[in-house]
Coordinates of C-alpha atoms in Angstrom, one line a residue:
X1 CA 55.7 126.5 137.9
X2 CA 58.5 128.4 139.9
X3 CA 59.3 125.4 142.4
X4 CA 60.0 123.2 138.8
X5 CA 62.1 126.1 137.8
X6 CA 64.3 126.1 141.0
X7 CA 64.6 122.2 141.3
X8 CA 65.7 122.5 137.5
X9 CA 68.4 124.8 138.4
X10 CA 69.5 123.7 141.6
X11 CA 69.7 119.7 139.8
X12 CA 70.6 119.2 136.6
X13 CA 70.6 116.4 134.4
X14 CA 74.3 116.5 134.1
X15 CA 75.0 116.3 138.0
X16 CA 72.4 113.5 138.7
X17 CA 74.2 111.7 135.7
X18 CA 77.7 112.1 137.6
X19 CA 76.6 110.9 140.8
X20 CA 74.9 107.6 138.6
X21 CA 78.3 107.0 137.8
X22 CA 79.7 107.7 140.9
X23 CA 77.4 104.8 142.8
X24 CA 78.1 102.7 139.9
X25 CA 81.7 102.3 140.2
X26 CA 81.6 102.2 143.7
X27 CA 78.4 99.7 144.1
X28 CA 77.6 98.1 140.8
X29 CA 74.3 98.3 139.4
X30 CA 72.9 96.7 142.2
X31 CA 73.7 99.8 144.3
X32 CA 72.4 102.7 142.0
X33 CA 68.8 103.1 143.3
X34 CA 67.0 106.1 143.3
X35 CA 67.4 105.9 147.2
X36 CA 71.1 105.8 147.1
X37 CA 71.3 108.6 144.6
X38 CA 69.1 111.1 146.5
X39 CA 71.2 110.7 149.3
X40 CA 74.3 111.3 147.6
X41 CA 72.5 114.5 146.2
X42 CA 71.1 115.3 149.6
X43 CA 67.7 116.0 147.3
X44 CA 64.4 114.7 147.2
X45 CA 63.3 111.7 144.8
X46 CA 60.8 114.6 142.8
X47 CA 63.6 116.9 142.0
X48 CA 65.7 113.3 140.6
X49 CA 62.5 112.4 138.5
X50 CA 62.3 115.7 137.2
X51 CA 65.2 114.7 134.9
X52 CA 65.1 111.0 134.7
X53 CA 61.8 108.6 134.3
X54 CA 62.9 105.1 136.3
X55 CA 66.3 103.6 136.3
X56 CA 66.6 102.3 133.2
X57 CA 66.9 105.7 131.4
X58 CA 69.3 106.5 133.9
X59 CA 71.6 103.6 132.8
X60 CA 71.1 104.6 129.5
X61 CA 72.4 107.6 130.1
X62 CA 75.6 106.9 132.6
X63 CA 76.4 104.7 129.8
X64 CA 76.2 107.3 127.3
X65 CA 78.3 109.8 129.8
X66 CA 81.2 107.4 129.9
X67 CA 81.0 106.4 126.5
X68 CA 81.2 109.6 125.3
X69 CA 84.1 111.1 127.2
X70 CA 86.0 107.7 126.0
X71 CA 85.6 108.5 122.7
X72 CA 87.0 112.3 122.9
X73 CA 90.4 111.3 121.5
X74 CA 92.6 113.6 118.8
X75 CA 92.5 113.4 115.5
X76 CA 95.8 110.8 114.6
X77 CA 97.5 111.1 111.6
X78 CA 96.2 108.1 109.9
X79 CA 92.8 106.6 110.1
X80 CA 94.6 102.9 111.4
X81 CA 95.8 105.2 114.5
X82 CA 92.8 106.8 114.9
X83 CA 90.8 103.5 115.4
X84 CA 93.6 102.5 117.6
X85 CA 93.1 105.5 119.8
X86 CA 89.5 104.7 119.5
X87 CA 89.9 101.4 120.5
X88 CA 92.3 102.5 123.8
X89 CA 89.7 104.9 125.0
X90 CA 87.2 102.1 125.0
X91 CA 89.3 99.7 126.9
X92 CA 90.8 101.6 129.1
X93 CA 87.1 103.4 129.9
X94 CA 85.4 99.5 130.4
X95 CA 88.4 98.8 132.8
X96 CA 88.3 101.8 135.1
X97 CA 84.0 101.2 134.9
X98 CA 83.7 97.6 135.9
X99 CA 79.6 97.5 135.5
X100 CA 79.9 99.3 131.7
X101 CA 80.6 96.4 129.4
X102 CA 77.7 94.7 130.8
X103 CA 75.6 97.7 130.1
X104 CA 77.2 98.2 126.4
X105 CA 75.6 94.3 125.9
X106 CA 72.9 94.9 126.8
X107 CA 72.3 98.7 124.8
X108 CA 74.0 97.5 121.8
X109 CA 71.2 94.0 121.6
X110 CA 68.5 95.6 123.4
X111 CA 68.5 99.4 121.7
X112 CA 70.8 99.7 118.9
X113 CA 68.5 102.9 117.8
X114 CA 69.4 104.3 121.5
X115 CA 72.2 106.7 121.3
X116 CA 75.8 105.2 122.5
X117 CA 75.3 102.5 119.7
X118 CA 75.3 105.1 116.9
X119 CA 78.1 107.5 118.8
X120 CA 81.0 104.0 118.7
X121 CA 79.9 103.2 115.2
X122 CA 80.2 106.2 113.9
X123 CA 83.4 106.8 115.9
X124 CA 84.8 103.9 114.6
X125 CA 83.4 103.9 110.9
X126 CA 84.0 107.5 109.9
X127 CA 87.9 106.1 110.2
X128 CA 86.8 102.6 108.4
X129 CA 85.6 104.8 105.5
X130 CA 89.1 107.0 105.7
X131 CA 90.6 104.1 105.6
X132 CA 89.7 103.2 102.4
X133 CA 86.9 100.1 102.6
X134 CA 84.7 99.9 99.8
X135 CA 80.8 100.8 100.0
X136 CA 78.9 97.5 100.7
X137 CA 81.5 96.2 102.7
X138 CA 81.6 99.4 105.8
X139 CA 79.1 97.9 108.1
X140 CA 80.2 94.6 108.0
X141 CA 84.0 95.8 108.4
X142 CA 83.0 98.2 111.2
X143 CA 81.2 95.5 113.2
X144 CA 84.0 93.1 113.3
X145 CA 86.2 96.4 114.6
X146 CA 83.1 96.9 117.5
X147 CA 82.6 93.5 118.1
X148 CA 86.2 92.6 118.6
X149 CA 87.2 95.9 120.5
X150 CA 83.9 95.7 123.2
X151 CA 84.6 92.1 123.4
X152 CA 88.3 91.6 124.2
X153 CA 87.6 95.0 126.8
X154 CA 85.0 93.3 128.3
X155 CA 86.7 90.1 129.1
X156 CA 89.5 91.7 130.4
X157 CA 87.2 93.6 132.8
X158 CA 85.5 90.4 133.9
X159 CA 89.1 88.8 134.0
X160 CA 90.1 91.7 137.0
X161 CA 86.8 91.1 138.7
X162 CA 86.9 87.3 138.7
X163 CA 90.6 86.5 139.9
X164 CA 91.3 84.8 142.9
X165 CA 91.0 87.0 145.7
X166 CA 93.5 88.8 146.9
X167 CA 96.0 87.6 144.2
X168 CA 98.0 90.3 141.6
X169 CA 97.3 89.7 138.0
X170 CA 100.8 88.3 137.8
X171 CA 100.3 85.5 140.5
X172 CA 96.9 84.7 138.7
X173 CA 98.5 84.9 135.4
X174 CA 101.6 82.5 136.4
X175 CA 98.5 79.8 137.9
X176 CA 97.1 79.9 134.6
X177 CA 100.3 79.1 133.6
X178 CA 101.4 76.5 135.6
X179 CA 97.9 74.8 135.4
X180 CA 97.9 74.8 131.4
X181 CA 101.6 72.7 131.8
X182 CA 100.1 70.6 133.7
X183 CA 97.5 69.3 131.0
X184 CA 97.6 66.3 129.2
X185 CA 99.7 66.8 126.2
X186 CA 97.5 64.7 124.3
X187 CA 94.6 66.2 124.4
X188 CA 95.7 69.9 124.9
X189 CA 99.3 69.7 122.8
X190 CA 98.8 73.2 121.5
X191 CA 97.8 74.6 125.4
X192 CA 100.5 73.0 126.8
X193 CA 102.9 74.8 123.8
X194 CA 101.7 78.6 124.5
X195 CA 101.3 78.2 128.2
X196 CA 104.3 79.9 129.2
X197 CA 103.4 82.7 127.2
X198 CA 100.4 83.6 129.6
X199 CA 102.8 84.4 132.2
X200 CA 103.4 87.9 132.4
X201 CA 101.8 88.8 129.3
X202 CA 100.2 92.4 129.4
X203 CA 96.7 92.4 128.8
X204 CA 96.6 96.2 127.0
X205 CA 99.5 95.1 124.8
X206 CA 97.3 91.6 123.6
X207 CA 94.2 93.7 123.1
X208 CA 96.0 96.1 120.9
X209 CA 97.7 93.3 118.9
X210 CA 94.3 92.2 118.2
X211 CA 93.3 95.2 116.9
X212 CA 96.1 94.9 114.4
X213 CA 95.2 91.5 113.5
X214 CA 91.9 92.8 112.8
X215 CA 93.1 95.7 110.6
X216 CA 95.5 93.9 108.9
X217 CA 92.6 91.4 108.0
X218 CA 90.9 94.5 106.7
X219 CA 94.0 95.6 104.5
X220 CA 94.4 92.3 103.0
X221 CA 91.1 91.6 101.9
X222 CA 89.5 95.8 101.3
X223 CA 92.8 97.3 100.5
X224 CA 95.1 94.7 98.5
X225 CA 98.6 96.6 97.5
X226 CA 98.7 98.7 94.4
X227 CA 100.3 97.2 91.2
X228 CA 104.2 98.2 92.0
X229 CA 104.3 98.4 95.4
X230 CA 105.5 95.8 98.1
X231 CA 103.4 94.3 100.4

């Protein structure tokens, strides 16, 4: 019993978690095996099982790490902020984490009873209930937020991976560009028309207009104005 003791001391949970993320970001999940990791905690694979069964657990829980320190934002003001902030901590924590929206697919479909499926929905539906939506309608109002938010953060992740090598997002961005005004203008008339607004555009300043769109949906339809006042 006093060897477990030591290993549990000398290895925690926490710092085997850490290092996860570490070989993640650096590797992908392609490089995260439990050979890499003891390495990078000069340790043995027993004192690494101690704490974690197989690597799936493991993912589990680098997932829930990440998502978790993403979702420590202040308390805003107003509950629309506060799912804004929300929203930025998820984006921004997908983009700096390249192998994490693939992850959030997959634990979100595969084990929504797991924990980093309850910790975003409750981070972003305590503020949908603040805001004012009506009982009956919170899931389905929340999910849109979820689905929206983890979406649009994802693509932009896979959008930085993908992009022709060794090009900036703006030379990638002004391709795009010039190869939508190049289409046939009748069959892509509408393509053709917003092309030049791909150039340059800033992909954290899109994703945040979408989540206006999305809670000014949610205003209009849960929220309609009170008799006497505009808008």
């Amino acid at each position: 019993m006093a060897p477990r003791t030591r290993r549990t001391e000398a290895l925690s949970r926490d710092r085997i978690v850490e290092a996860a993320v570490e070989l993640l970001d650096t590797s992908g999940e392609a490089g995260l095996t439990f050979r890499t990791l003891t390495e990078r905690l000069a340790t043995g694979a027993g004192a690494i099982y101690w704490h974690v069964a197989n690597k799936g657990e493991l993912l589990e829980a680098a997932t829930d790490g990440v998502i978790a320190a993403a979702l420590t934002v202040e308390p805003a003001g107003a509950p629309r902020d506060g799912i804004r902030a929300v929203a930025l901590g998820l984006y921004d924590a997908i983009e700096h984490h390249p192998w994490l929206a693939t992850q959030l697919t997959s634990q979100l479909s595969r084990s929504p009873w797991g924990s980093v499926t309850p910790r975003i929905f409750e981070a972003i539906g305590r503020r949908v209930h603040a805001l004012g939506v009506p009982e009956g309608h919170r899931f389905t109002t929340t999910s849109a937020l979820v689905t929206y938010i983890l979406g649009a953060a994802g693509q932009n992740a896979a959008n930085a991976t993908s992009a022709v090598p060794h090009a900036s997002r703006a030379e990638f961005l002004d391709a795009v560009s010039k190869a939508w005004e190049e289409l046939d203008p009748d069959d892509y008339p509408f393509t053709r028309a917003v092309a030049a607004e791909v150039r340059g555009h800033d992909d954290r300043e899109q994703f945040l207009a979408g989540v206006d769109l999305v809670l000014a949906g949610i205003t209009a339809v849960h929220l309609p104005a009170r008799p006497g006042r505009a808008g």
